[in-house]
CSV table of C-alpha atoms in Angstrom, one decimal:
chain,number,residue,atom,x,y,z
A,3,UNK,CA,-30.5,-27.2,-1.1
A,4,UNK,CA,-33.3,-26.6,-3.1
A,5,UNK,CA,-32.1,-27.4,-6.5
A,6,UNK,CA,-34.7,-27.3,-9.6
A,7,UNK,CA,-33.7,-29.1,-13.1
A,8,UNK,CA,-35.9,-26.9,-15.5
A,9,UNK,CA,-36.4,-29.6,-18.0
A,10,UNK,CA,-36.9,-32.3,-15.6
A,11,UNK,CA,-39.3,-31.2,-13.2
A,12,UNK,CA,-41.8,-28.0,-13.3
A,13,UNK,CA,-43.0,-28.2,-10.1
A,14,UNK,CA,-43.8,-30.9,-7.3
A,15,UNK,CA,-42.4,-31.6,-3.5
A,16,UNK,CA,-39.7,-29.3,-2.6
A,17,UNK,CA,-37.9,-32.6,-0.6
A,18,UNK,CA,-38.0,-34.3,-3.9
A,19,UNK,CA,-36.3,-31.5,-5.8
A,20,UNK,CA,-32.7,-32.6,-4.2
A,21,UNK,CA,-33.2,-36.2,-5.1
A,22,UNK,CA,-34.0,-35.5,-8.9
A,23,UNK,CA,-30.9,-33.3,-9.3
A,24,UNK,CA,-28.5,-34.8,-7.8
A,25,UNK,CA,-24.9,-34.8,-9.3
A,26,UNK,CA,-23.1,-37.2,-7.2
A,27,UNK,CA,-24.0,-39.6,-4.3
A,28,UNK,CA,-22.0,-37.5,-1.4
A,29,UNK,CA,-24.0,-38.6,1.7
A,30,UNK,CA,-24.9,-35.3,3.8
A,31,UNK,CA,-24.8,-35.4,7.3
A,32,UNK,CA,-27.6,-34.0,9.3
A,33,UNK,CA,-26.8,-33.3,13.1
A,34,UNK,CA,-28.7,-34.0,15.4
A,35,UNK,CA,-30.7,-31.6,18.4
A,36,UNK,CA,-27.2,-30.9,20.3
A,37,UNK,CA,-27.8,-30.2,24.0
A,38,UNK,CA,-27.6,-26.5,25.1
A,39,UNK,CA,-27.9,-24.8,28.7
A,40,UNK,CA,-30.7,-22.9,28.0
A,41,UNK,CA,-30.3,-19.1,29.2
A,42,UNK,CA,-33.6,-18.4,28.1
A,43,UNK,CA,-37.0,-19.4,27.9
A,44,UNK,CA,-39.1,-18.1,25.0
A,45,UNK,CA,-42.6,-18.3,25.4
A,46,UNK,CA,-45.7,-18.8,22.9
A,47,UNK,CA,-48.3,-15.6,23.2
A,48,UNK,CA,-50.9,-17.2,20.5
A,49,UNK,CA,-50.9,-19.9,17.8
A,50,UNK,CA,-53.4,-20.3,15.2
A,51,UNK,CA,-53.8,-22.3,12.2
A,52,UNK,CA,-54.2,-21.3,8.3
A,53,UNK,CA,-55.6,-24.1,5.2
A,54,UNK,CA,-53.6,-27.3,4.6
A,55,UNK,CA,-50.2,-25.3,5.3
A,56,UNK,CA,-47.7,-25.9,2.7
A,57,UNK,CA,-46.9,-29.6,3.0
A,58,UNK,CA,-43.4,-30.9,1.5
A,59,UNK,CA,-43.8,-27.9,-1.3
A,60,UNK,CA,-41.4,-25.3,-1.8
A,61,UNK,CA,-42.6,-21.9,-0.3
A,62,UNK,CA,-42.1,-18.6,0.7
A,63,UNK,CA,-45.3,-18.3,2.7
A,64,UNK,CA,-44.4,-16.2,5.5
A,65,UNK,CA,-46.5,-13.5,8.4
A,66,UNK,CA,-46.9,-10.0,7.2
A,67,UNK,CA,-48.0,-7.9,10.2
A,68,UNK,CA,-49.5,-4.7,9.5
A,69,UNK,CA,-52.4,-2.5,10.2
A,70,UNK,CA,-53.1,-3.9,13.3
A,71,UNK,CA,-53.3,-7.5,11.9
A,72,UNK,CA,-51.2,-10.8,11.0
A,73,UNK,CA,-52.0,-12.0,7.5
A,74,UNK,CA,-51.2,-15.6,6.7
A,75,UNK,CA,-52.0,-17.6,3.5
A,76,UNK,CA,-51.7,-21.5,3.2
A,77,UNK,CA,-50.9,-22.9,-0.4
A,78,UNK,CA,-54.7,-24.4,-1.2
A,79,UNK,CA,-55.5,-20.6,-1.3
A,80,UNK,CA,-56.9,-19.7,2.3
A,81,UNK,CA,-55.9,-16.3,3.6
A,82,UNK,CA,-56.6,-15.2,7.3
A,83,UNK,CA,-56.3,-11.8,9.1
A,84,UNK,CA,-55.9,-12.0,12.9
A,85,UNK,CA,-56.1,-9.4,15.2
A,86,UNK,CA,-52.6,-9.0,16.0
A,87,UNK,CA,-52.9,-8.5,20.2
A,88,UNK,CA,-55.2,-10.8,20.5
A,89,UNK,CA,-55.0,-13.5,18.1
A,90,UNK,CA,-58.7,-13.7,17.2
A,91,UNK,CA,-59.9,-14.1,13.6
A,92,UNK,CA,-60.9,-11.2,11.6
A,93,UNK,CA,-62.0,-12.5,8.3
A,94,UNK,CA,-60.7,-15.6,6.4
A,95,UNK,CA,-61.0,-16.4,2.5
A,96,UNK,CA,-60.7,-18.9,0.1
A,97,UNK,CA,-59.7,-18.8,-3.2
A,98,UNK,CA,-61.7,-21.4,-4.3
A,99,UNK,CA,-64.9,-19.1,-3.8
A,100,UNK,CA,-63.4,-15.9,-4.8
A,101,UNK,CA,-62.1,-17.6,-8.2
A,102,UNK,CA,-64.8,-20.2,-8.9
A,103,UNK,CA,-65.7,-19.4,-12.1
A,104,UNK,CA,-62.9,-17.3,-13.4
A,105,UNK,CA,-59.2,-16.8,-13.3
A,106,UNK,CA,-58.5,-20.1,-10.2
A,107,UNK,CA,-59.9,-22.5,-12.9
A,108,UNK,CA,-57.9,-21.5,-15.5
A,109,UNK,CA,-54.7,-21.7,-13.3
A,110,UNK,CA,-55.0,-24.8,-11.8
A,111,UNK,CA,-55.6,-23.8,-8.3
A,112,UNK,CA,-54.3,-21.6,-6.2
A,113,UNK,CA,-50.9,-22.7,-5.7
A,114,UNK,CA,-50.2,-19.8,-3.0
A,115,UNK,CA,-46.1,-19.7,-2.9
A,116,UNK,CA,-44.7,-16.4,-3.2
A,117,UNK,CA,-45.5,-14.4,0.4
A,118,UNK,CA,-47.8,-12.1,1.5
A,119,UNK,CA,-47.3,-8.0,1.0
A,120,UNK,CA,-49.4,-5.4,2.7
A,121,UNK,CA,-49.5,-1.9,1.4
A,122,UNK,CA,-51.9,1.1,0.9
A,123,UNK,CA,-55.2,-0.8,2.6
A,124,UNK,CA,-54.0,-4.2,-0.1
A,125,UNK,CA,-52.9,-7.4,1.1
A,126,UNK,CA,-51.0,-8.8,-2.2
A,127,UNK,CA,-50.3,-12.5,-3.0
A,128,UNK,CA,-49.0,-14.5,-5.6
A,129,UNK,CA,-48.7,-18.1,-6.6
A,130,UNK,CA,-47.0,-20.7,-8.9
A,131,UNK,CA,-49.7,-19.7,-11.3
A,132,UNK,CA,-48.9,-16.6,-12.0
A,133,UNK,CA,-52.0,-15.0,-10.5
A,134,UNK,CA,-51.3,-11.9,-8.2
A,135,UNK,CA,-54.4,-11.1,-6.1
A,136,UNK,CA,-54.8,-7.5,-4.1
A,137,UNK,CA,-57.1,-8.2,-1.0
A,138,UNK,CA,-59.0,-5.5,0.9
A,139,UNK,CA,-57.0,-5.5,4.1
A,140,UNK,CA,-60.5,-4.7,6.1
A,141,UNK,CA,-62.5,-7.4,4.9
A,142,UNK,CA,-60.3,-9.5,2.6
A,143,UNK,CA,-62.6,-8.7,-0.8
A,144,UNK,CA,-61.1,-8.7,-4.0
A,145,UNK,CA,-59.5,-5.4,-5.3
A,146,UNK,CA,-58.0,-6.9,-8.4
A,147,UNK,CA,-56.1,-9.8,-10.2
A,148,UNK,CA,-54.0,-9.8,-12.9
A,149,UNK,CA,-51.9,-12.2,-14.2
A,150,UNK,CA,-48.4,-12.1,-14.3
A,151,UNK,CA,-45.4,-13.4,-16.7
A,152,UNK,CA,-44.4,-16.8,-14.8
A,153,UNK,CA,-45.0,-18.5,-11.2
A,154,UNK,CA,-44.9,-16.0,-8.3
A,155,UNK,CA,-42.4,-17.6,-6.0
A,156,UNK,CA,-41.4,-14.6,-4.4
A,157,UNK,CA,-42.9,-12.2,-2.1
A,158,UNK,CA,-44.2,-9.1,-4.2
A,159,UNK,CA,-43.0,-5.6,-3.2
A,160,UNK,CA,-45.1,-2.1,-3.3
A,161,UNK,CA,-42.9,0.6,-4.7
A,162,UNK,CA,-45.4,4.1,-4.7
A,163,UNK,CA,-47.8,4.0,-7.5
A,164,UNK,CA,-46.8,0.4,-8.8
A,165,UNK,CA,-46.5,-3.3,-7.5
A,166,UNK,CA,-43.9,-5.5,-8.7
A,167,UNK,CA,-43.3,-9.4,-9.0
A,168,UNK,CA,-40.3,-10.9,-10.1
A,169,UNK,CA,-41.8,-14.5,-11.7
A,170,UNK,CA,-40.1,-17.8,-12.6
A,171,UNK,CA,-39.2,-17.1,-15.8
A,172,UNK,CA,-36.8,-14.0,-14.8
A,173,UNK,CA,-39.3,-11.5,-15.5
A,174,UNK,CA,-40.1,-8.5,-13.4
A,175,UNK,CA,-43.1,-7.1,-14.1
A,176,UNK,CA,-44.6,-4.0,-12.8
A,177,UNK,CA,-49.0,-3.4,-12.0
A,178,UNK,CA,-50.6,-0.2,-11.5
A,179,UNK,CA,-51.2,-0.7,-7.1
A,180,UNK,CA,-54.9,0.8,-7.6
A,181,UNK,CA,-56.1,-1.3,-10.8
A,182,UNK,CA,-53.5,-4.0,-11.2
A,183,UNK,CA,-53.1,-2.7,-14.7
A,184,UNK,CA,-49.6,-4.2,-15.9
A,185,UNK,CA,-47.2,-1.3,-16.8
A,186,UNK,CA,-44.1,-2.5,-18.1
A,187,UNK,CA,-42.2,-5.9,-18.0
A,188,UNK,CA,-38.1,-6.8,-17.7
A,189,UNK,CA,-36.2,-9.8,-19.0
A,190,UNK,CA,-33.5,-10.9,-17.3
A,191,UNK,CA,-31.1,-14.0,-18.6
A,192,UNK,CA,-32.4,-17.0,-17.7
A,193,UNK,CA,-29.6,-19.9,-17.1
A,194,UNK,CA,-30.7,-23.7,-18.4
A,195,UNK,CA,-30.7,-24.9,-14.2
A,196,UNK,CA,-31.5,-23.0,-11.6
A,197,UNK,CA,-32.5,-22.9,-8.2
A,198,UNK,CA,-36.3,-23.3,-7.3
A,199,UNK,CA,-36.5,-19.4,-6.2
A,200,UNK,CA,-37.0,-16.2,-7.0
A,201,UNK,CA,-35.2,-12.7,-5.3
A,202,UNK,CA,-38.2,-10.0,-4.0
A,203,UNK,CA,-36.7,-7.0,-5.3
A,204,UNK,CA,-35.6,-4.2,-3.0
A,205,UNK,CA,-37.2,-0.6,-3.6
A,206,UNK,CA,-35.4,2.8,-3.1
A,207,UNK,CA,-35.0,6.0,-4.4
A,208,UNK,CA,-37.1,5.2,-7.6
A,209,UNK,CA,-35.2,1.8,-8.2
A,210,UNK,CA,-35.9,-1.8,-7.7
A,211,UNK,CA,-32.8,-3.8,-6.7
A,212,UNK,CA,-33.5,-7.5,-7.4
A,213,UNK,CA,-31.5,-10.8,-8.0
A,214,UNK,CA,-30.9,-12.9,-11.3
A,215,UNK,CA,-30.7,-16.2,-11.7
A,216,UNK,CA,-27.5,-15.6,-13.3
A,217,UNK,CA,-25.5,-14.2,-10.4
A,218,UNK,CA,-26.3,-10.6,-10.8
A,219,UNK,CA,-28.1,-7.5,-8.9
A,220,UNK,CA,-30.0,-5.5,-11.4
A,221,UNK,CA,-31.1,-2.5,-10.4
A,222,UNK,CA,-34.5,-1.4,-12.6
A,223,UNK,CA,-36.0,2.2,-12.9
A,224,UNK,CA,-39.4,1.9,-11.2
A,225,UNK,CA,-40.9,4.8,-13.9
A,226,UNK,CA,-40.4,3.2,-17.4
A,227,UNK,CA,-38.7,-0.8,-16.4
A,228,UNK,CA,-35.5,-0.2,-18.0
A,229,UNK,CA,-32.1,-1.3,-16.4
A,230,UNK,CA,-29.9,1.4,-14.6
A,231,UNK,CA,-27.3,-0.9,-14.0
A,232,UNK,CA,-26.0,-4.7,-12.8
A,233,UNK,CA,-23.5,-6.1,-10.8
A,234,UNK,CA,-22.1,-9.3,-10.6
A,235,UNK,CA,-21.9,-11.0,-6.9
A,236,UNK,CA,-20.7,-13.7,-8.4
A,237,UNK,CA,-20.0,-14.7,-11.9
A,238,UNK,CA,-20.6,-18.7,-12.6
A,239,UNK,CA,-17.6,-20.8,-12.8
A,240,UNK,CA,-16.7,-24.5,-14.1
A,241,UNK,CA,-17.5,-27.2,-16.8
A,242,UNK,CA,-21.3,-28.2,-15.8
A,243,UNK,CA,-24.1,-26.9,-15.4
A,244,UNK,CA,-24.6,-27.1,-11.6
A,245,UNK,CA,-21.5,-25.8,-10.8
A,246,UNK,CA,-22.1,-22.4,-13.0
A,247,UNK,CA,-25.2,-22.5,-10.9
A,248,UNK,CA,-25.3,-18.6,-9.1
A,249,UNK,CA,-28.8,-17.1,-8.5
A,250,UNK,CA,-29.4,-14.5,-6.1
A,251,UNK,CA,-32.5,-15.4,-4.4
A,252,UNK,CA,-32.7,-13.2,-1.7
A,253,UNK,CA,-33.8,-9.5,-1.4
A,254,UNK,CA,-31.1,-7.4,-2.0
A,255,UNK,CA,-30.6,-6.1,1.3
A,256,UNK,CA,-30.4,-1.7,1.5
A,257,UNK,CA,-28.2,-0.2,4.0
A,258,UNK,CA,-26.9,3.2,3.9
A,259,UNK,CA,-25.3,3.7,0.9
A,260,UNK,CA,-24.7,0.0,0.0
A,261,UNK,CA,-26.6,-2.9,-0.8
A,262,UNK,CA,-25.6,-6.4,0.0
A,263,UNK,CA,-26.2,-9.3,-1.4
A,264,UNK,CA,-25.4,-13.3,-1.2
A,265,UNK,CA,-25.3,-15.8,-4.2
A,266,UNK,CA,-25.9,-19.9,-4.0
A,267,UNK,CA,-22.3,-21.6,-5.1
A,268,UNK,CA,-20.9,-18.2,-5.1
A,269,UNK,CA,-20.4,-14.9,-2.9
A,270,UNK,CA,-21.6,-12.5,0.0
A,271,UNK,CA,-21.0,-8.9,-2.0
A,272,UNK,CA,-21.1,-5.2,-0.8
A,273,UNK,CA,-22.3,-2.9,-3.7
A,274,UNK,CA,-22.3,0.8,-3.9
A,275,UNK,CA,-26.0,1.4,-4.5
A,276,UNK,CA,-25.9,4.4,-6.5
A,277,UNK,CA,-23.0,3.2,-9.4
A,278,UNK,CA,-23.2,-0.6,-9.1
A,279,UNK,CA,-19.5,-0.8,-8.2
A,280,UNK,CA,-18.5,-4.0,-6.2
A,281,UNK,CA,-16.6,-2.7,-2.6
A,282,UNK,CA,-15.9,-6.1,-1.5
A,283,UNK,CA,-16.9,-9.7,-2.0
A,284,UNK,CA,-16.3,-13.4,0.0
A,285,UNK,CA,-17.2,-16.4,-0.5
A,286,UNK,CA,-20.2,-17.8,0.9
A,287,UNK,CA,-23.1,-20.0,-0.9
A,288,UNK,CA,-26.3,-19.2,0.2
A,289,UNK,CA,-30.1,-18.6,-1.3
A,290,UNK,CA,-31.6,-17.5,2.1
A,291,UNK,CA,-32.4,-13.6,3.1
A,292,UNK,CA,-29.6,-11.7,5.0
A,293,UNK,CA,-30.4,-10.0,8.2
A,294,UNK,CA,-28.8,-7.3,9.7
A,295,UNK,CA,-28.0,-5.3,13.1
A,296,UNK,CA,-24.9,-2.3,13.5
A,297,UNK,CA,-22.2,-3.3,11.3
A,298,UNK,CA,-23.2,-7.1,11.3
A,299,UNK,CA,-24.8,-8.7,8.5
A,300,UNK,CA,-26.3,-12.5,9.7
A,301,UNK,CA,-25.8,-15.3,7.3
A,302,UNK,CA,-27.2,-18.9,6.8
A,303,UNK,CA,-25.2,-20.8,4.0
A,304,UNK,CA,-26.6,-23.5,1.9
A,305,UNK,CA,-25.9,-26.5,4.4
A,306,UNK,CA,-27.5,-24.1,7.8
A,307,UNK,CA,-24.1,-22.5,9.2
A,308,UNK,CA,-24.7,-19.9,10.7
A,309,UNK,CA,-22.2,-16.3,9.9
A,310,UNK,CA,-21.5,-13.1,11.8
A,311,UNK,CA,-19.8,-10.8,9.0
A,312,UNK,CA,-18.9,-6.9,9.3
A,313,UNK,CA,-20.6,-5.1,6.3
A,314,UNK,CA,-18.2,-2.5,6.2
A,315,UNK,CA,-14.8,-5.4,5.3
A,316,UNK,CA,-16.8,-8.4,5.0
A,317,UNK,CA,-14.2,-10.3,7.9
A,318,UNK,CA,-16.1,-13.0,9.7
A,319,UNK,CA,-16.6,-12.3,13.3
A,320,UNK,CA,-18.2,-15.5,14.0
A,321,UNK,CA,-19.7,-19.4,12.7
A,322,UNK,CA,-21.6,-21.9,14.3
A,323,UNK,CA,-22.3,-25.2,12.6
A,324,UNK,CA,-23.9,-27.1,15.5
A,325,UNK,CA,-27.1,-26.9,13.4
A,326,UNK,CA,-25.2,-28.1,10.2
A,327,UNK,CA,-28.0,-29.7,7.4
A,328,UNK,CA,-31.2,-29.0,9.3
A,329,UNK,CA,-32.4,-27.1,6.9
A,330,UNK,CA,-32.6,-23.7,8.9
A,331,UNK,CA,-34.6,-20.6,7.7
A,332,UNK,CA,-33.4,-17.5,6.6
A,333,UNK,CA,-32.0,-15.3,10.0
A,334,UNK,CA,-33.6,-12.6,11.7
A,335,UNK,CA,-32.4,-10.2,14.7
A,336,UNK,CA,-34.7,-10.4,17.9
A,337,UNK,CA,-33.3,-7.9,21.0
A,338,UNK,CA,-29.5,-9.2,21.6
A,339,UNK,CA,-30.0,-12.3,19.3
A,340,UNK,CA,-30.6,-14.6,16.4
A,341,UNK,CA,-33.6,-16.4,15.5
A,342,UNK,CA,-33.9,-19.2,13.2
A,343,UNK,CA,-36.1,-22.1,12.3
A,344,UNK,CA,-34.8,-26.3,11.6
A,345,UNK,CA,-37.1,-28.7,9.4
A,346,UNK,CA,-38.1,-30.0,13.0
A,347,UNK,CA,-40.3,-27.1,13.9
A,348,UNK,CA,-37.5,-25.9,16.8
A,349,UNK,CA,-36.7,-21.5,16.4
A,350,UNK,CA,-33.1,-21.6,17.8
A,351,UNK,CA,-31.6,-18.7,19.3
A,352,UNK,CA,-28.2,-17.6,18.6
A,353,UNK,CA,-26.3,-15.2,21.2
A,354,UNK,CA,-25.7,-11.6,18.8
A,355,UNK,CA,-21.9,-11.1,19.8
A,356,UNK,CA,-20.9,-15.0,19.7
A,357,UNK,CA,-23.2,-17.3,18.0
A,358,UNK,CA,-23.5,-19.2,21.1
A,359,UNK,CA,-26.9,-21.3,21.0
A,360,UNK,CA,-28.9,-19.7,23.9
A,361,UNK,CA,-32.2,-21.4,23.6
A,362,UNK,CA,-34.6,-23.2,21.7
A,363,UNK,CA,-38.6,-23.5,21.7
A,364,UNK,CA,-40.8,-26.6,19.5
A,365,UNK,CA,-43.3,-24.9,17.3
A,366,UNK,CA,-44.3,-27.1,14.3
A,367,UNK,CA,-43.3,-31.0,14.2
A,368,UNK,CA,-43.9,-30.5,10.4
A,369,UNK,CA,-41.0,-28.3,10.6
A,370,UNK,CA,-40.5,-24.2,10.1
A,371,UNK,CA,-39.4,-23.5,6.3
A,372,UNK,CA,-39.9,-19.1,6.0
A,373,UNK,CA,-37.7,-16.3,7.9
A,374,UNK,CA,-39.0,-15.4,11.6
A,375,UNK,CA,-40.4,-12.0,11.2
A,376,UNK,CA,-39.7,-9.9,13.8
A,377,UNK,CA,-42.4,-6.7,14.6
A,378,UNK,CA,-43.0,-4.9,17.8
A,379,UNK,CA,-40.8,-7.1,20.2
A,380,UNK,CA,-42.6,-10.3,19.1
A,381,UNK,CA,-41.4,-13.0,16.4
A,382,UNK,CA,-43.7,-14.3,14.1
A,383,UNK,CA,-43.2,-17.5,12.8
A,384,UNK,CA,-44.9,-19.8,10.1
A,385,UNK,CA,-44.5,-23.9,10.0
A,386,UNK,CA,-45.6,-26.2,7.4
A,387,UNK,CA,-48.7,-28.0,8.8
A,388,UNK,CA,-50.2,-24.0,8.6
A,389,UNK,CA,-49.1,-23.1,12.1
A,390,UNK,CA,-48.6,-19.4,13.1
A,391,UNK,CA,-47.0,-18.6,16.3
A,392,UNK,CA,-46.0,-15.3,18.2
A,393,UNK,CA,-43.0,-15.7,20.3
A,394,UNK,CA,-41.3,-13.5,22.8
A,395,UNK,CA,-39.3,-13.4,25.5
A,396,UNK,CA,-40.4,-12.3,29.3
């Protein structure tokens, strides 16, 4: 769990946040790595490393695969592009060199945390300082940079002629995708206590769908920054700030005519995309991204239990608690499997139909922390040490 006491902690190690915000002395039991009958043998296609990684800090950095390249960043500001097929380095830049005399000094270092997005031949990256940078994908040169309203703890999203970022202050900022000019800002309500993290917006049909810290999904019109509707994923309840935390920190998942979202300490919900009407909601607690395949949603909750849920009804199809409290990453779908990493650096494979653990591979002993990315039948993962690995099945 990644609690953030705003009045006490402005930054620091993600592992320290739990202790600093603990509301009781309940012992958290972390399951040992279970014995499994390995029925698959994952292979590493290629691997490399970037900068000093992210250490124990909170981070949403993960690989971005586009334009025949794999883009990877480290917290200290090293951004590298690798050839997607061979793993050869194409270019690498260091924010300390790019911004030595200007923006980086003003923002106290790179502190990249918000993830990477590639679109319109640019690579967008943001950090805890609020600095948003657009790099040219061919050589890593700076196309433009701008200052957002607050910390950037989630990925930017490209929406036609704008790039939007959701800051830690609850402000959604939109910038011209070519020039970096700020176009508008939308502010949502911020409770006094929230999780450390923000929702990456999703874009469709002229609207930016974004989760809020008070348990809602809001649709903001791309052209003017005005809200179209908001829907509660969970209405906060309880007599103290801890029990009332209900952050929607994931990217709303857009499938067909519905939006799917999950909140911490709250619900998994299906919402009509056009009206904001809640179709169904079920009790789950998570700050992870959802994954989907066919009629199923796949969810990792805040105690690392894994679920498959029918997206039409919210009915649970299976669950797996063998990796309880192993700090699983968000899940991803790969072939007939669900994959997720853990704090000891193992990438786990679950059978998509039954939830049974069928395989694993060790990637980075410092741990895996971000959602695996699946592109062209390959899995891309990033470890805390800075290691990037590409995995496939024979």
